[in-house]
Coordinates of C-alpha atoms in Angstrom, one line a residue:
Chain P
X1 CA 223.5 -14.3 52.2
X2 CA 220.5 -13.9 54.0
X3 CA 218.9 -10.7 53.5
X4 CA 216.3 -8.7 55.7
X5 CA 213.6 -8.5 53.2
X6 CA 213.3 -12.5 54.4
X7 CA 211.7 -11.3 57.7
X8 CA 208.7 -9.7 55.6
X9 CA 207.8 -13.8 56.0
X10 CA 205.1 -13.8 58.6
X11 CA 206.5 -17.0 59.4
X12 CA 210.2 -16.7 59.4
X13 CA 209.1 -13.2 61.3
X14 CA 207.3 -15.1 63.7
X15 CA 210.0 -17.4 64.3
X16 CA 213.0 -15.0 64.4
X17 CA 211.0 -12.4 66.7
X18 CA 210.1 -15.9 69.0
X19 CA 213.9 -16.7 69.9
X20 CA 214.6 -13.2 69.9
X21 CA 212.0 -11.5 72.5
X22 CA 212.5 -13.1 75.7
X23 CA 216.7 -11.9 75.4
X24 CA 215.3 -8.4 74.4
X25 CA 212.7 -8.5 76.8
X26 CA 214.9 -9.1 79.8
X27 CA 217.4 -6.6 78.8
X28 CA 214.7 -4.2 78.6
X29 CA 214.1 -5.0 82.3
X30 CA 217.6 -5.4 83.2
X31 CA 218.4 -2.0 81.8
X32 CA 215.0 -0.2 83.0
X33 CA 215.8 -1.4 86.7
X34 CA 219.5 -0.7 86.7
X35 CA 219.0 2.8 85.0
X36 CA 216.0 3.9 87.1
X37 CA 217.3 2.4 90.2
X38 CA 220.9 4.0 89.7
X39 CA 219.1 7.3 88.9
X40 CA 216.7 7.7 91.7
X41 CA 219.0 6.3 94.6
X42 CA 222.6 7.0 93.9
X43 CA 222.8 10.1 92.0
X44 CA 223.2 13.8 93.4
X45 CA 221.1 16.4 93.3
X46 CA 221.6 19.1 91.2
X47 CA 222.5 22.2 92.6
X48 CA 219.9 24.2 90.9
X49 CA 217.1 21.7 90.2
X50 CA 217.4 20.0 93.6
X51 CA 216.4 16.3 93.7
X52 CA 214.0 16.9 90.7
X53 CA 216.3 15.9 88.4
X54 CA 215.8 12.6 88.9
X55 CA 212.7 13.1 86.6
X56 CA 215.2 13.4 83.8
X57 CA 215.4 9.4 83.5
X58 CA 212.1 9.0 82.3
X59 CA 211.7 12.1 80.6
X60 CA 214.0 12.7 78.2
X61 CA 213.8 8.9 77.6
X62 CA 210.3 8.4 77.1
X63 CA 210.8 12.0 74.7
X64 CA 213.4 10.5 72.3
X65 CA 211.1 6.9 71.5
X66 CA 208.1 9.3 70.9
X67 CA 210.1 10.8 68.1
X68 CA 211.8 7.4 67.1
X69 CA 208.5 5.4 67.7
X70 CA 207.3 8.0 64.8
X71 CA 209.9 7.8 62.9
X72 CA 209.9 3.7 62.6
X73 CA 206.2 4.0 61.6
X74 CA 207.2 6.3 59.0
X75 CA 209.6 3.8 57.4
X76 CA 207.6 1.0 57.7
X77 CA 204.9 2.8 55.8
X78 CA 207.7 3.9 53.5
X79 CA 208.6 -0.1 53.3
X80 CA 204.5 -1.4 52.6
X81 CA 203.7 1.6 50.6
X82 CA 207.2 0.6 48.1
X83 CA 207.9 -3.2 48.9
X84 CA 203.7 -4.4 49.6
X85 CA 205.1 -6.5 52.9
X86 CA 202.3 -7.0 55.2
X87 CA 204.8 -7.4 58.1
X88 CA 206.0 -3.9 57.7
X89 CA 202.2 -2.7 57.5
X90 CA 201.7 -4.6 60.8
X91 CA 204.4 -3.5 62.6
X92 CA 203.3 0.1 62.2
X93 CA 200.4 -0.5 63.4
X94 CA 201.9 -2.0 66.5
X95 CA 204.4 1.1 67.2
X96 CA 201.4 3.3 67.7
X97 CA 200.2 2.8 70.9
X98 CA 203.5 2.5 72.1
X99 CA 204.6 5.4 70.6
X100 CA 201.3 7.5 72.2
X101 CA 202.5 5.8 75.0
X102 CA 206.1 7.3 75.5
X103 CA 204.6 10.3 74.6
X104 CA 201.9 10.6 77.7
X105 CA 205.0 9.7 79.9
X106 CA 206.9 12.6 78.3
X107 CA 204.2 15.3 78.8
X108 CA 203.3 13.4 82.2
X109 CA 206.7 13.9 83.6
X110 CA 207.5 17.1 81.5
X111 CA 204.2 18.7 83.6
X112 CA 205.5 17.1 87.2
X113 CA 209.0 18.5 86.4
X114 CA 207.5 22.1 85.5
X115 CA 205.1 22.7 88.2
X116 CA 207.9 23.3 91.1
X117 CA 210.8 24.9 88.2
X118 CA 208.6 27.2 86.1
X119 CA 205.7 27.6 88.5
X120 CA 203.4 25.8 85.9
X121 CA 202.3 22.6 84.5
X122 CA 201.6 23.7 81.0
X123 CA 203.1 26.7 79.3
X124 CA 202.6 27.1 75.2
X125 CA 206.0 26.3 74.6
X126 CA 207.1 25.2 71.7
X127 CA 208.0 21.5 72.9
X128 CA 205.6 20.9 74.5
X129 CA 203.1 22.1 72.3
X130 CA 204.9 20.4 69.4
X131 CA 204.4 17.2 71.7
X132 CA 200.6 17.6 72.4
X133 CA 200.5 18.0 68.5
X134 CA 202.3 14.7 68.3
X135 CA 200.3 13.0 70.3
X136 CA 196.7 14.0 68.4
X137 CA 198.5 12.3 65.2
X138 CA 198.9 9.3 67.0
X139 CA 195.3 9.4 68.3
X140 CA 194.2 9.7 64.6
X141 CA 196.4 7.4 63.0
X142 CA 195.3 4.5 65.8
X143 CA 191.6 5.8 65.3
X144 CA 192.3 5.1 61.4
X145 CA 193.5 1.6 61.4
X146 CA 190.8 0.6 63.8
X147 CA 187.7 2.8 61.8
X148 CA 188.4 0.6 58.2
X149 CA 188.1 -3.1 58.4
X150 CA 189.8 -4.3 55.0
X151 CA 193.0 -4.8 56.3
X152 CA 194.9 -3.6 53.4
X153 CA 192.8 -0.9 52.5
X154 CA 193.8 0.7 56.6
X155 CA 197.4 -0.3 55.6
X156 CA 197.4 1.5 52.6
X157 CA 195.4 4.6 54.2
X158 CA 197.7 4.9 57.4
X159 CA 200.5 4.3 55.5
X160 CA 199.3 7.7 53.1
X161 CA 198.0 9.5 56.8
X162 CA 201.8 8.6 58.5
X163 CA 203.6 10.4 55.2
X164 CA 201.3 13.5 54.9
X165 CA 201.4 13.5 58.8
X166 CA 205.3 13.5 58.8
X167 CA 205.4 16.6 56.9
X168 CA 202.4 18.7 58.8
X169 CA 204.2 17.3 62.0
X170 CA 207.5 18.8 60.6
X171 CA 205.2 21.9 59.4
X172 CA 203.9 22.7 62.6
X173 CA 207.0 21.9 64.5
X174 CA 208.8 25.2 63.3
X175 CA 205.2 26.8 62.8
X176 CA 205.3 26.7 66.5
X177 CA 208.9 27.5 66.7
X178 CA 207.5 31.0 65.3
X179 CA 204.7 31.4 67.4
X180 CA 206.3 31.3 70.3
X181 CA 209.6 31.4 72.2
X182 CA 209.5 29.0 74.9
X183 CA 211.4 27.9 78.0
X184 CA 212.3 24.6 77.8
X185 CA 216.0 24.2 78.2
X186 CA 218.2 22.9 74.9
X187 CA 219.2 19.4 74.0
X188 CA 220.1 17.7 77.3
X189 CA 222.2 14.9 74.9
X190 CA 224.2 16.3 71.9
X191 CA 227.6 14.4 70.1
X192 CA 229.1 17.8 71.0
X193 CA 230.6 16.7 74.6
X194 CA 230.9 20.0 76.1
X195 CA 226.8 20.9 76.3
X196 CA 226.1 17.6 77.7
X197 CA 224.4 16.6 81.1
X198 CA 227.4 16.0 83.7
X199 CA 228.7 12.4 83.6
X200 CA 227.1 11.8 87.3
X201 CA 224.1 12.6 85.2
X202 CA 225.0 11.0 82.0
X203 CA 225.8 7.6 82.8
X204 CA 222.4 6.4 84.4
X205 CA 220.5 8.4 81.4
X206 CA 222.1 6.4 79.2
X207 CA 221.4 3.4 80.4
X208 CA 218.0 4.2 81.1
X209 CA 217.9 5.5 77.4
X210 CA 218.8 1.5 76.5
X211 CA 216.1 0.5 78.6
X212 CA 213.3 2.4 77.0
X213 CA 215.1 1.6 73.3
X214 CA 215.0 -2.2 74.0
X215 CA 211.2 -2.3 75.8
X216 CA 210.3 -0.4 72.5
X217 CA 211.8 -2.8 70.6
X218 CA 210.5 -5.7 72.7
X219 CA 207.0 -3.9 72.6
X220 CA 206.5 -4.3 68.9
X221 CA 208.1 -7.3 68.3
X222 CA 205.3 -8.8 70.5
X223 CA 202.8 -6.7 69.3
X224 CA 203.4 -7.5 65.7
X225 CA 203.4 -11.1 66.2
X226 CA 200.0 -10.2 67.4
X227 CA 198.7 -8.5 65.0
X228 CA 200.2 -10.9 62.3
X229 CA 198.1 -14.0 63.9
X230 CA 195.3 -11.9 64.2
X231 CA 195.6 -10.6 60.8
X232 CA 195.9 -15.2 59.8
X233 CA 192.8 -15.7 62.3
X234 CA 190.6 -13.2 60.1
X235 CA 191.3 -14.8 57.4
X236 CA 191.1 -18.5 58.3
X237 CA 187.8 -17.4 59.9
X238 CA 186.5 -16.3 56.4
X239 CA 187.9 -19.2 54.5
X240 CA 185.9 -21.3 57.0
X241 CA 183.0 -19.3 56.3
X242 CA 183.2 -19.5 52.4
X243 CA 183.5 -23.0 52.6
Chain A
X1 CA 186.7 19.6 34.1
X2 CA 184.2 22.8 34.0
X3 CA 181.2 20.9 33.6
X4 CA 181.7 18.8 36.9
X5 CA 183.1 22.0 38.6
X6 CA 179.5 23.5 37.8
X7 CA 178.0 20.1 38.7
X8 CA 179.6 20.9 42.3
X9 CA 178.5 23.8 42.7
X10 CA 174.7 23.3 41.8
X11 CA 174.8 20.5 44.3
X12 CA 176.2 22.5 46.8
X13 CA 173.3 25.4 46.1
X14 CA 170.6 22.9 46.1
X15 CA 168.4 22.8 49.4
X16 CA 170.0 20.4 51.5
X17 CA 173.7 20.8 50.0
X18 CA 174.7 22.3 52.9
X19 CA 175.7 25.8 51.2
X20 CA 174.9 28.7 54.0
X21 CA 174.8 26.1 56.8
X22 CA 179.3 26.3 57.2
X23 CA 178.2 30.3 57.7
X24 CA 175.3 30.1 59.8
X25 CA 177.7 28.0 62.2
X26 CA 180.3 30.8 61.9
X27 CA 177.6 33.5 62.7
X28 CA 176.6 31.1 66.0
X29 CA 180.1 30.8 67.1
X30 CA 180.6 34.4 66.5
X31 CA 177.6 35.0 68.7
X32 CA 178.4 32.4 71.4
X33 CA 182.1 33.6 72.0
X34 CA 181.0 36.9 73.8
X35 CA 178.6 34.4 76.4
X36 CA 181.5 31.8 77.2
X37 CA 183.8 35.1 77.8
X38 CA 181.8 37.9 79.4
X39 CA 180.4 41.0 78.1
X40 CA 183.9 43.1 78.5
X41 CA 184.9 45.0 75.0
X42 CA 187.8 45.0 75.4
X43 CA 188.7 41.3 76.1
X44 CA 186.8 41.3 72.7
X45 CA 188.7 43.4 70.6
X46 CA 192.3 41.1 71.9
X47 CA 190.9 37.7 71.2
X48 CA 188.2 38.8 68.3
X49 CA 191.1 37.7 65.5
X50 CA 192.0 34.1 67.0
X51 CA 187.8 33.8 67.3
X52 CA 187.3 34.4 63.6
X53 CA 190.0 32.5 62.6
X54 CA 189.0 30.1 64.7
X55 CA 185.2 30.2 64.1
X56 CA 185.8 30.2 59.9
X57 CA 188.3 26.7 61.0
X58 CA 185.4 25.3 62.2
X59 CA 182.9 26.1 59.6
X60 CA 185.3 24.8 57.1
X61 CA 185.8 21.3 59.0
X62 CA 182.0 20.6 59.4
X63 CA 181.1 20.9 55.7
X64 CA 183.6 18.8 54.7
X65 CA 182.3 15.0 54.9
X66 CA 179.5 16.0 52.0
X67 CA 182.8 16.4 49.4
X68 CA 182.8 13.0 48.5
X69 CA 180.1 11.4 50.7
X70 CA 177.1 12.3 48.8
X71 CA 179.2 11.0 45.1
X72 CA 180.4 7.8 47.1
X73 CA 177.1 7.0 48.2
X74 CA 175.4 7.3 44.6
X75 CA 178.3 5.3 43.1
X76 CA 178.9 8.4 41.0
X77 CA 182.2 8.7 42.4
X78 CA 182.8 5.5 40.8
X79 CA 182.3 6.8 37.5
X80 CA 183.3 10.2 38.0
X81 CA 187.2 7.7 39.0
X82 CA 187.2 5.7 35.3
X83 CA 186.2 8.8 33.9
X84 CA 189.2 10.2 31.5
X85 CA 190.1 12.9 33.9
X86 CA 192.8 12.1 36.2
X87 CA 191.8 11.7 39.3
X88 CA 194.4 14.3 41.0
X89 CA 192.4 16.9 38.3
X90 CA 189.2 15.6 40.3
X91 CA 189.9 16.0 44.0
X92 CA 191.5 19.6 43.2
X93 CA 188.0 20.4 41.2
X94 CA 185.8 18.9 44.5
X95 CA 188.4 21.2 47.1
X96 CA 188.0 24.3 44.4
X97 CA 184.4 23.8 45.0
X98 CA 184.5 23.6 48.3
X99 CA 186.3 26.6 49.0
X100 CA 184.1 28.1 46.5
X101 CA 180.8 27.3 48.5
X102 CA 182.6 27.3 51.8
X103 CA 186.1 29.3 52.3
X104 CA 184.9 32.6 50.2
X105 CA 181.9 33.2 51.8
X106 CA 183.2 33.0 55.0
X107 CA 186.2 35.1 54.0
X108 CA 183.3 37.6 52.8
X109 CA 181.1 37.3 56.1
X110 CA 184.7 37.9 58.4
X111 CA 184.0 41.8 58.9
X112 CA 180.5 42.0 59.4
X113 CA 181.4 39.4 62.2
X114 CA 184.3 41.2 63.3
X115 CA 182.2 44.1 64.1
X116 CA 180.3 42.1 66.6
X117 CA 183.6 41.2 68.4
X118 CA 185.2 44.8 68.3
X119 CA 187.9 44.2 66.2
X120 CA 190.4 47.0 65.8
X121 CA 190.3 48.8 62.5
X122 CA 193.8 48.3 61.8
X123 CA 192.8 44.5 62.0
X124 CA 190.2 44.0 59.0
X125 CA 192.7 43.9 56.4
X126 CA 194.9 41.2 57.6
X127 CA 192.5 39.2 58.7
X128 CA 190.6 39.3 55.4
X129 CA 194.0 38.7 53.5
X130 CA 195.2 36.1 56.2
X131 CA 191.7 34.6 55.6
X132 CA 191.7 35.2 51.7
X133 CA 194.8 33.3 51.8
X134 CA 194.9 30.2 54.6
X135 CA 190.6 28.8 53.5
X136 CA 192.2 27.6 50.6
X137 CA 194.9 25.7 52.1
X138 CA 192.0 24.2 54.8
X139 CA 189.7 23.0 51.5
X140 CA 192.6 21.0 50.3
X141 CA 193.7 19.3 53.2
X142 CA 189.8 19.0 54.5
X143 CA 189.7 17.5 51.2
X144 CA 192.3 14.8 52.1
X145 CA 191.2 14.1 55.6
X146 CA 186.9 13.6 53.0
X147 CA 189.2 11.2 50.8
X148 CA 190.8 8.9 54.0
X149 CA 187.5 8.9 55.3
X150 CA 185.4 8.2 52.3
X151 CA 185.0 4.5 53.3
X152 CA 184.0 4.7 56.5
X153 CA 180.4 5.0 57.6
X154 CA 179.9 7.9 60.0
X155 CA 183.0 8.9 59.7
X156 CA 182.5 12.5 60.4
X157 CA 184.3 12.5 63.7
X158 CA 186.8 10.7 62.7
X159 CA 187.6 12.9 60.2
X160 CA 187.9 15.6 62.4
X161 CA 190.3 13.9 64.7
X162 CA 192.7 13.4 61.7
X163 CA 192.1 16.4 60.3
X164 CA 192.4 19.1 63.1
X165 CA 196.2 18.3 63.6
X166 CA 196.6 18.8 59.9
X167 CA 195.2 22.3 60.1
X168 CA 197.8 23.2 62.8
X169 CA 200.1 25.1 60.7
X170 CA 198.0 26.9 58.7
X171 CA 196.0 28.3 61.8
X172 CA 199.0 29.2 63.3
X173 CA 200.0 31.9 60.7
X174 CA 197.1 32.6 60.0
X175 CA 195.8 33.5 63.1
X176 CA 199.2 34.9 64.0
X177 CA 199.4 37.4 60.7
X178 CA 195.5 38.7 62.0
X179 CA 196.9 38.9 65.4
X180 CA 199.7 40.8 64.7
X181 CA 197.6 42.7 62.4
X182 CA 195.1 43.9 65.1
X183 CA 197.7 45.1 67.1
X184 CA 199.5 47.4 65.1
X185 CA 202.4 45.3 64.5
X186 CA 204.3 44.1 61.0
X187 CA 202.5 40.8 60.0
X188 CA 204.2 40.3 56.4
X189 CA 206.0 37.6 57.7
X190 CA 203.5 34.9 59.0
X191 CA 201.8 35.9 55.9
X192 CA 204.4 35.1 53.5
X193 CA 204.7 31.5 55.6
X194 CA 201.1 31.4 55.0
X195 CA 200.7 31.7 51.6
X196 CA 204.0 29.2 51.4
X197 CA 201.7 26.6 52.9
X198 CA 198.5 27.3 50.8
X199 CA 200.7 26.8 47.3
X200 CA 202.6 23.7 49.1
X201 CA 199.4 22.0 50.1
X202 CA 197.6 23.3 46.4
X203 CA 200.4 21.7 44.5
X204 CA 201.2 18.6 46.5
X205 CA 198.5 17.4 48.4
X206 CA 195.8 16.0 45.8
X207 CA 198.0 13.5 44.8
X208 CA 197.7 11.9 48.3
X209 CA 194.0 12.5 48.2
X210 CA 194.0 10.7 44.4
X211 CA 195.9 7.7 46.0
X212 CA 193.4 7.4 48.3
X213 CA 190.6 7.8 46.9
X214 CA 192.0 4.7 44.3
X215 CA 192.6 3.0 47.5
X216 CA 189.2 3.6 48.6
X217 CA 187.5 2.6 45.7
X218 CA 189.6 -0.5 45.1
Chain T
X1 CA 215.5 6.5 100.4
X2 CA 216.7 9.7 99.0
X3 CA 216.0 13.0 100.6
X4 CA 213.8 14.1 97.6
X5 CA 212.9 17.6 100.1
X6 CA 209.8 19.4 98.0
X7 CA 210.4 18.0 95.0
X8 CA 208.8 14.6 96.3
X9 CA 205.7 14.8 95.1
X10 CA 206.6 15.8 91.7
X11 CA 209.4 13.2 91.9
X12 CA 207.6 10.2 93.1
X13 CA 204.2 10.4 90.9
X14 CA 206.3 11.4 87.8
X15 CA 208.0 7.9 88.9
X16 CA 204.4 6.3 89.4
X17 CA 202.8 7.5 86.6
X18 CA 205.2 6.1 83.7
X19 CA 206.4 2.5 86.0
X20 CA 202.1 2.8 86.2
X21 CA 201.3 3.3 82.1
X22 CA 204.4 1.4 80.7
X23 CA 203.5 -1.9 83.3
X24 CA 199.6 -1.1 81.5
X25 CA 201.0 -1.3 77.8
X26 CA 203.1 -4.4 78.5
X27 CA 200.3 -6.0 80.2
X28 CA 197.7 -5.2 78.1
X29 CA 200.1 -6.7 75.0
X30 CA 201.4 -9.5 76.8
X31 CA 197.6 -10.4 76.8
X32 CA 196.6 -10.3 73.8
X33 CA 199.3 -12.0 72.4
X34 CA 198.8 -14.4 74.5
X35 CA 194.8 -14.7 73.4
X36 CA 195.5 -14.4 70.1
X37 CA 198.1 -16.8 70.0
X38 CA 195.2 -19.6 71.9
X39 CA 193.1 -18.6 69.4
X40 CA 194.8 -19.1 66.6
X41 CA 195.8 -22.5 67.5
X42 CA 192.4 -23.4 68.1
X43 CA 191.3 -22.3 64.9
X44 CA 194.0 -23.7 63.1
X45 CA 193.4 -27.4 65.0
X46 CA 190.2 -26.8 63.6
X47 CA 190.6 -26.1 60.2
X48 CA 193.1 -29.1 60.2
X49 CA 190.5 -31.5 61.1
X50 CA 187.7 -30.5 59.1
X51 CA 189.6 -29.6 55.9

């Protein structure tokens, strides 16, 4: 039976990630222009928030691959640091951006959203603040891998950074939490049924959830294939060198 | 283990080791805050707590590339690594010495500074024991942030960047337990988070800083 | 169009900022790989032929 550690072969990744993007990739779109389109034409508004609900399709999106685009980079560090495959270490290293990305969009939109509801673009809330902090450990863990040039010794260091990062994230996350009481509303999405968004909502969220889940994965795909042929170009560029 | 604890510290005394520089920076900052805000006492006395707080973060952070930069650049951390000590042993000696040379005397300078900014009198003793408390935790992981750094040349900035969301936590209770201090109010709590932090970080953290540091030197 | 009222602004540029910075990322990666994957190839032709 084949097993998934036989993708931690640049080649077979390569290969694999090659048939596989351009179906991801165009569900991405599919699902991004269905899900935005759906939300921003043909959906009510809400009878407190007016038509500025509508941000809700990017936001809470964008919000939920921030966390998750952390999250993979933490298991893939998990995956080098125990199993030593560079693919892991590479695709790490291509979630970060778009992880910094989703969560720019998040605090973007978050700001737009708040300016007419709360009277404010920026209060210390705890989410928010918990986001900016989010977003400076992405800015140093990029900064990281591009600062060292051995490329295992970055692996190994960002790998170290993403684990002790995890836990002050965590840290500060509830350190926050105790700072300050905030006014961001609760979980817009929960398993429990009843506290959910209404379904008029619901339905184009989720597909634009899909969308940003699928362009994420799309996203590093690519980007890893990148960084694994620039990772074979640095060293066939040194052999060449040597010899 | 003594020996290269003293060894630290000598180096850190000598003329050029940087000792007295983290708090002639804290005195500056101290001095500047009242400039940047205006002249009115009494904004003083509210924000003088986050300031210090602030101001001894700061002086922490910008002595903290000499921890292993001067060893790595001698090669002596080289030896100091194959040396029989464990190297976990080693980066908790260098952060002990830090704090030593760094964190206590700024935790000693805080109320002669807090004078300057008008700080309430029911404020000195939190901050000092919020202070006494949360340098420690900043040595260790400023030590951390010296170790992933060691490699790199001018690496200072970069260090800060990784190292400032690191200190979140801890300048959160920190400052919060001074805060609540100053005004009167009950600040066990944040404190007791605070101290939670500094004996996490103490007892978990140089074994990340030993892994990289083997990484480094690799 | 929608009747977006006075949320429009905040609407609309919440709309074009993200379209903006995610059609930025995918550029900006679509590019590289496709540089790096030119590259490569060259190199590799190259190595090929001389080694």
């Amino acid at each position: 039976m084949a097993s998934l550690w036989e993708y931690a072969n640049p080649r077979k990744f390569i290969a694999t990630s090659d048939r596989v993007l351009p179906w991801v990739g165009t569900m991405a779109v599919f699902c991004l222009v269905v899900g935005l389109v759906w939300g921003f034409f043909f959906t009510p508004e809400d009878y407190r928030q007016g038509a500025s609900v509508k941000i809700i399709y990017l936001h809470v999106p964008a919000a939920l691959m921030a966390i998750n685009a952390w999250l993979m980079m933490l298991v893939a560090s998990l995956v080098w640091i125990v199993r030593r495959h560079h693919v892991s270490a590479l695709a790490a290293r291509a979630a970060a951006p778009v992880g910094a990305v989703m969560t720019i969009i998040a605090l973007a939109t978050g700001a737009l959203w708040g300016q007419p509801i709360w009277g404010t673009w920026w209060v210390w809330d705890p989410r928010l603040t918990s986001f900016l902090i989010l977003l400076l450990f992405y800015l140093g863990y990029i900064a990281l891998w591009a600062a060292i040039e051995n490329d295992d010794t970055a692996a190994d260091l960002t790998s170290v950074l993403c684990l002790v990062g995890s836990v002050f994230a965590l840290l500060s996350r509830y350190a926050v939490l105790f700072w300050n009481q905030g006014l961001h509303q609760g979980a817009s999405l929960s398993l429990d049924k009843k506290e959910n968004v209404d379904n008029v909502f619901y339905l184009p969220l989720l597909v634009c959830i899909a969308g940003f889940v699928l362009l994420f994965v799309a996203l590093v795909l690519l980007r890893t294939q990148t960084e694994i042929r620039a990772r074979r170009m640095r060293a066939l560029l040194a052999r060449e060198r040597m010899g | 283990m003594k020996a290269i604890l003293i060894r630290d510290l000598r180096l850190a005394m000598r003329a050029g080791g940087g000792f007295g520089l983290g708090l002639a920076f804290f005195l500056i900052v101290v001095v500047l805050v009242p400039f940047a805000v205006g002249p009115r006492a009494d904004l003083h006395s509210v924000i003088a707590s986050g300031i210090l707080w602030l101001g001894a973060l700061l002086a922490c952070l910008l002595s903290l590339d000499r921890i292993f930069a001067l060893d790595h650049e001698d090669g002596s951390l080289d030896l100091l690594a194959t040396a029989p000590l464990p190297l976990e042993a080693l980066v908790s000696l260098k952060a002990l010495a830090h704090w030593l040379t760094t964190g206590l005397p700024l935790v000693l300078a805080a109320p002669f500074l807090a004078v300057l900014l008008n700080l309430p009198v029911a404020g000195y003793a939190p901050l000092l024991i919020s202070l006494a408390l949360g340098t420690p935790a900043l040595s260790v992981i400023g030590t951390f942030g010296a170790a992933l750094t060691v490699g790199v040349k001018r690496g200072g900035l970069l260090m800060s960047l990784l190292v400032l969301p690191l200190y979140v936590p801890t300048l959160i209770f920190g400052a919060e337990a001074a805060r609540r201090g100053a005004e009167g109010l009950e600040y066990a709590p944040p404190l007791a988070m605070l101290a939670g932090i500094t004996c996490g970080t103490i007892a978990l953290l140089p074994f990340a800083s030993a892994a990289v540091v083997r990484v480094n030197l690799r | 169009m929608p009747e977006l009222g006075k949320y429009a602004v905040a609407v609309l540029s919440s709309y074009g900022i993200s379209v903006a910075l995610l059609t930025v990322l995918c550029a900006l990666s679509v590019m590289r790989a496709r540089r790096m994957r030119r590259d490569l190839a060259q190199i590799e032709g190259r190595v090929r032929r001389n080694g």
